[in-house]
Amino acid sequence: MIRPAKTVAAIHDLSGVGRCALTVVLPVLSAMGAQACPVPTAVLSAHTAFSGIAVHDLTDFLPAYLAHWQALGLRFDAVYAGYLASPRQAEIVADFLDAQARALKVLDPVMGDDGALYSGMPSSMPEKWRALCARADVVTPNMTEYALLTGEDYSLAPRTAAQAARMLDALLDMGAQSAVITSVPLKTGPANIYMRKGDKEAGVCPFERLDAHYPGTGDLFASVLTGALLQGDGLEGAVLAATAFTRRAVARTMLLPTPVNYGVDLEPLLPLLWDNGDMKRANCDCAKPET
């Protein structure tokens, strides 16, 4: 039977140069068979790793934008939110999430990296994101964002399996139904860890750390995760798909003369996402950790 494409309201910023946010979200979700409907939170001439950029905050535009969608009676299969430019945007997105009661809600709390909030990010944003987490089916922070959400000190000290489970529990206690924390330093090596509400131990998807750091890889991971969930994968399979594809894209880019600020060279790999089963099995394996 021919079925219509799943629809995703993609709430992210738009950078004209540098693969991140909507310039990653749109092609990835499209390659995975979903129709991504963008909700731009800000427009930037290039992402913030570039100097001298032009930025336009779209907070004042969002109410009319989403009101028109409401007037059209639009209902989405998923709402996938990332970078929010202001505390007011978080409140607008909360109302939108509440109105899309049946949608899968994937929230990537894009707030910072390397232990600190992004430059210009309001100090009240962690509190706003905690309120949004209560509405999430899946929340996907990195280590910095985990610390900001929970109030814990930022640390890259290796964690045990029990410590990893407690980290995920802290996010689930905020109300999220599932949680994924990316690039967690475990005693056994780096991994993406995950847990569903009601689980007693963390799932672990280990990966080999590559000697490279490209902007936008968090957006790539969360986008593939969202697409895989819409394709019918469970949380474990979606984490596996996102881990495998992100690592493959980084490894490919390392072989090219692509400047780091331009992000990973993902476009030639997009056909792999249409049916990601072989890629997942070939690249990494998720498992429950040894105690």
mmCIF file of N, CA and C in Angstrom, residues 133-195:
data_model
loop_
_atom_site.group_PDB
_atom_site.id
_atom_site.type_symbol
_atom_site.label_atom_id
_atom_site.label_comp_id
_atom_site.label_asym_id
_atom_site.label_seq_id
_atom_site.Cartn_x
_atom_site.Cartn_y
_atom_site.Cartn_z
ATOM 1 N N CYS A 133 11.245 19.735 28.472
ATOM 2 C CA CYS A 133 11.545 18.304 28.618
ATOM 3 C C CYS A 133 10.351 17.531 29.162
ATOM 4 N N ALA A 134 9.517 18.183 29.950
ATOM 5 C CA ALA A 134 8.333 17.520 30.484
ATOM 6 C C ALA A 134 7.367 17.111 29.383
ATOM 7 N N ARG A 135 7.518 17.689 28.200
ATOM 8 C CA ARG A 135 6.635 17.397 27.070
ATOM 9 C C ARG A 135 7.281 16.443 26.066
ATOM 10 N N ALA A 136 8.520 16.027 26.307
ATOM 11 C CA ALA A 136 9.299 15.308 25.299
ATOM 12 C C ALA A 136 9.031 13.809 25.319
ATOM 13 N N ASP A 137 8.933 13.220 24.138
ATOM 14 C CA ASP A 137 9.022 11.768 24.014
ATOM 15 C C ASP A 137 10.481 11.331 24.058
ATOM 16 N N VAL A 138 11.345 12.136 23.439
ATOM 17 C CA VAL A 138 12.785 11.871 23.478
ATOM 18 C C VAL A 138 13.503 13.205 23.625
ATOM 19 N N VAL A 139 14.469 13.277 24.546
ATOM 20 C CA VAL A 139 15.311 14.457 24.690
ATOM 21 C C VAL A 139 16.757 14.023 24.466
ATOM 22 N N THR A 140 17.553 14.853 23.748
ATOM 23 C CA THR A 140 18.860 14.396 23.259
ATOM 24 C C THR A 140 19.985 15.385 23.575
ATOM 25 N N PRO A 141 20.298 15.665 24.818
ATOM 26 C CA PRO A 141 21.368 16.617 25.122
ATOM 27 C C PRO A 141 22.761 16.028 24.924
ATOM 28 N N ASN A 142 23.735 16.923 24.700
ATOM 29 C CA ASN A 142 25.130 16.520 24.804
ATOM 30 C C ASN A 142 25.554 16.667 26.269
ATOM 31 N N MET A 143 26.830 16.455 26.553
ATOM 32 C CA MET A 143 27.283 16.492 27.951
ATOM 33 C C MET A 143 27.123 17.880 28.569
ATOM 34 N N THR A 144 27.402 18.924 27.799
ATOM 35 C CA THR A 144 27.225 20.285 28.312
ATOM 36 C C THR A 144 25.755 20.558 28.607
ATOM 37 N N GLU A 145 24.896 20.200 27.680
ATOM 38 C CA GLU A 145 23.465 20.462 27.845
ATOM 39 C C GLU A 145 22.883 19.628 28.982
ATOM 40 N N TYR A 146 23.400 18.418 29.158
ATOM 41 C CA TYR A 146 22.982 17.617 30.316
ATOM 42 C C TYR A 146 23.296 18.357 31.617
ATOM 43 N N ALA A 147 24.506 18.890 31.720
ATOM 44 C CA ALA A 147 24.892 19.624 32.932
ATOM 45 C C ALA A 147 24.021 20.861 33.132
ATOM 46 N N LEU A 148 23.730 21.580 32.056
ATOM 47 C CA LEU A 148 22.899 22.772 32.162
ATOM 48 C C LEU A 148 21.471 22.430 32.591
ATOM 49 N N LEU A 149 20.949 21.334 32.067
ATOM 50 C CA LEU A 149 19.585 20.935 32.413
ATOM 51 C C LEU A 149 19.480 20.470 33.859
ATOM 52 N N THR A 150 20.472 19.738 34.331
ATOM 53 C CA THR A 150 20.378 19.115 35.651
ATOM 54 C C THR A 150 20.986 19.960 36.759
ATOM 55 N N GLY A 151 21.808 20.946 36.384
ATOM 56 C CA GLY A 151 22.500 21.730 37.397
ATOM 57 C C GLY A 151 23.747 21.068 37.936
ATOM 58 N N GLU A 152 24.129 19.930 37.373
ATOM 59 C CA GLU A 152 25.357 19.264 37.792
ATOM 60 C C GLU A 152 26.572 19.997 37.224
ATOM 61 N N ASP A 153 27.701 19.834 37.883
ATOM 62 C CA ASP A 153 28.941 20.385 37.343
ATOM 63 C C ASP A 153 29.321 19.641 36.067
ATOM 64 N N TYR A 154 29.778 20.393 35.077
ATOM 65 C CA TYR A 154 30.234 19.779 33.832
ATOM 66 C C TYR A 154 31.517 19.001 34.090
ATOM 67 N N SER A 155 31.541 17.767 33.655
ATOM 68 C CA SER A 155 32.717 16.924 33.854
ATOM 69 C C SER A 155 32.790 15.876 32.760
ATOM 70 N N LEU A 156 33.996 15.616 32.266
ATOM 71 C CA LEU A 156 34.231 14.552 31.299
ATOM 72 C C LEU A 156 34.956 13.376 31.944
ATOM 73 N N ALA A 157 34.878 13.273 33.262
ATOM 74 C CA ALA A 157 35.440 12.114 33.950
ATOM 75 C C ALA A 157 34.683 10.862 33.518
ATOM 76 N N PRO A 158 35.374 9.752 33.281
ATOM 77 C CA PRO A 158 34.697 8.522 32.845
ATOM 78 C C PRO A 158 33.649 8.052 33.847
ATOM 79 N N ARG A 159 32.502 7.633 33.329
ATOM 80 C CA ARG A 159 31.391 7.167 34.153
ATOM 81 C C ARG A 159 31.298 5.644 34.136
ATOM 82 N N THR A 160 30.775 5.095 35.225
ATOM 83 C CA THR A 160 30.415 3.686 35.265
ATOM 84 C C THR A 160 29.021 3.512 34.661
ATOM 85 N N ALA A 161 28.623 2.255 34.448
ATOM 86 C CA ALA A 161 27.279 1.984 33.940
ATOM 87 C C ALA A 161 26.219 2.510 34.898
ATOM 88 N N ALA A 162 26.458 2.354 36.198
ATOM 89 C CA ALA A 162 25.479 2.838 37.181
ATOM 90 C C ALA A 162 25.376 4.353 37.144
ATOM 91 N N GLN A 163 26.492 5.041 36.999
ATOM 92 C CA GLN A 163 26.464 6.507 36.907
ATOM 93 C C GLN A 163 25.745 6.963 35.642
ATOM 94 N N ALA A 164 25.964 6.251 34.527
ATOM 95 C CA ALA A 164 25.272 6.587 33.282
ATOM 96 C C ALA A 164 23.762 6.466 33.453
ATOM 97 N N ALA A 165 23.334 5.405 34.132
ATOM 98 C CA ALA A 165 21.899 5.215 34.360
ATOM 99 C C ALA A 165 21.324 6.348 35.210
ATOM 100 N N ARG A 166 22.082 6.800 36.204
ATOM 101 C CA ARG A 166 21.594 7.900 37.043
ATOM 102 C C ARG A 166 21.495 9.199 36.247
ATOM 103 N N MET A 167 22.409 9.419 35.316
ATOM 104 C CA MET A 167 22.328 10.601 34.462
ATOM 105 C C MET A 167 21.032 10.602 33.665
ATOM 106 N N LEU A 168 20.723 9.460 33.076
ATOM 107 C CA LEU A 168 19.503 9.366 32.272
ATOM 108 C C LEU A 168 18.258 9.486 33.148
ATOM 109 N N ASP A 169 18.321 8.904 34.344
ATOM 110 C CA ASP A 169 17.194 9.037 35.281
ATOM 111 C C ASP A 169 16.898 10.498 35.594
ATOM 112 N N ALA A 170 17.960 11.309 35.699
ATOM 113 C CA ALA A 170 17.763 12.724 36.016
ATOM 114 C C ALA A 170 16.963 13.424 34.937
ATOM 115 N N LEU A 171 17.167 13.049 33.681
ATOM 116 C CA LEU A 171 16.393 13.637 32.584
ATOM 117 C C LEU A 171 14.965 13.099 32.570
ATOM 118 N N LEU A 172 14.813 11.811 32.822
ATOM 119 C CA LEU A 172 13.475 11.238 32.844
ATOM 120 C C LEU A 172 12.652 11.809 33.992
ATOM 121 N N ASP A 173 13.316 12.164 35.093
ATOM 122 C CA ASP A 173 12.605 12.764 36.221
ATOM 123 C C ASP A 173 12.015 14.129 35.867
ATOM 124 N N MET A 174 12.533 14.766 34.807
ATOM 125 C CA MET A 174 11.970 16.038 34.359
ATOM 126 C C MET A 174 10.669 15.840 33.585
ATOM 127 N N GLY A 175 10.358 14.582 33.252
ATOM 128 C CA GLY A 175 9.111 14.294 32.555
ATOM 129 C C GLY A 175 9.269 13.706 31.175
ATOM 130 N N ALA A 176 10.484 13.666 30.635
ATOM 131 C CA ALA A 176 10.705 13.069 29.320
ATOM 132 C C ALA A 176 10.392 11.575 29.369
ATOM 133 N N GLN A 177 9.852 11.046 28.276
ATOM 134 C CA GLN A 177 9.538 9.619 28.203
ATOM 135 C C GLN A 177 10.770 8.778 27.889
ATOM 136 N N SER A 178 11.710 9.361 27.164
ATOM 137 C CA SER A 178 12.972 8.688 26.835
ATOM 138 C C SER A 178 14.062 9.746 26.803
ATOM 139 N N ALA A 179 15.297 9.312 27.037
ATOM 140 C CA ALA A 179 16.429 10.236 27.028
ATOM 141 C C ALA A 179 17.620 9.593 26.338
ATOM 142 N N VAL A 180 18.355 10.422 25.604
ATOM 143 C CA VAL A 180 19.603 10.021 24.966
ATOM 144 C C VAL A 180 20.630 11.090 25.307
ATOM 145 N N ILE A 181 21.790 10.691 25.775
ATOM 146 C CA ILE A 181 22.886 11.639 26.010
ATOM 147 C C ILE A 181 24.020 11.246 25.077
ATOM 148 N N THR A 182 24.514 12.205 24.316
ATOM 149 C CA THR A 182 25.510 11.908 23.295
ATOM 150 C C THR A 182 26.926 12.122 23.812
ATOM 151 N N SER A 183 27.834 11.306 23.273
ATOM 152 C CA SER A 183 29.279 11.414 23.537
ATOM 153 C C SER A 183 29.596 11.398 25.030
ATOM 154 N N VAL A 184 29.088 10.379 25.695
ATOM 155 C CA VAL A 184 29.323 10.231 27.131
ATOM 156 C C VAL A 184 30.631 9.474 27.354
ATOM 157 N N PRO A 185 31.531 9.992 28.191
ATOM 158 C CA PRO A 185 32.767 9.266 28.479
ATOM 159 C C PRO A 185 32.510 8.170 29.511
ATOM 160 N N LEU A 186 32.419 6.930 29.048
ATOM 161 C CA LEU A 186 32.281 5.797 29.952
ATOM 162 C C LEU A 186 33.660 5.209 30.238
ATOM 163 N N LYS A 187 33.750 4.415 31.278
ATOM 164 C CA LYS A 187 35.024 3.772 31.591
ATOM 165 C C LYS A 187 35.445 2.805 30.481
ATOM 166 N N THR A 188 34.473 2.318 29.723
ATOM 167 C CA THR A 188 34.756 1.414 28.617
ATOM 168 C C THR A 188 35.020 2.141 27.301
ATOM 169 N N GLY A 189 34.893 3.476 27.290
ATOM 170 C CA GLY A 189 35.105 4.254 26.082
ATOM 171 C C GLY A 189 33.903 5.130 25.776
ATOM 172 N N PRO A 190 34.005 5.991 24.763
ATOM 173 C CA PRO A 190 32.900 6.902 24.445
ATOM 174 C C PRO A 190 31.675 6.155 23.922
ATOM 175 N N ALA A 191 30.502 6.707 24.241
ATOM 176 C CA ALA A 191 29.262 6.056 23.813
ATOM 177 C C ALA A 191 28.131 7.058 23.839
ATOM 178 N N ASN A 192 27.100 6.761 23.070
ATOM 179 C CA ASN A 192 25.811 7.421 23.202
ATOM 180 C C ASN A 192 24.942 6.516 24.062
ATOM 181 N N ILE A 193 24.362 7.064 25.121
ATOM 182 C CA ILE A 193 23.591 6.249 26.059
ATOM 183 C C ILE A 193 22.123 6.647 25.998
ATOM 184 N N TYR A 194 21.247 5.716 26.352
ATOM 185 C CA TYR A 194 19.818 5.968 26.210
ATOM 186 C C TYR A 194 19.033 5.165 27.231
ATOM 187 N N MET A 195 17.829 5.632 27.504
ATOM 188 C CA MET A 195 16.943 4.932 28.446
ATOM 189 C C MET A 195 15.511 5.370 28.209
#
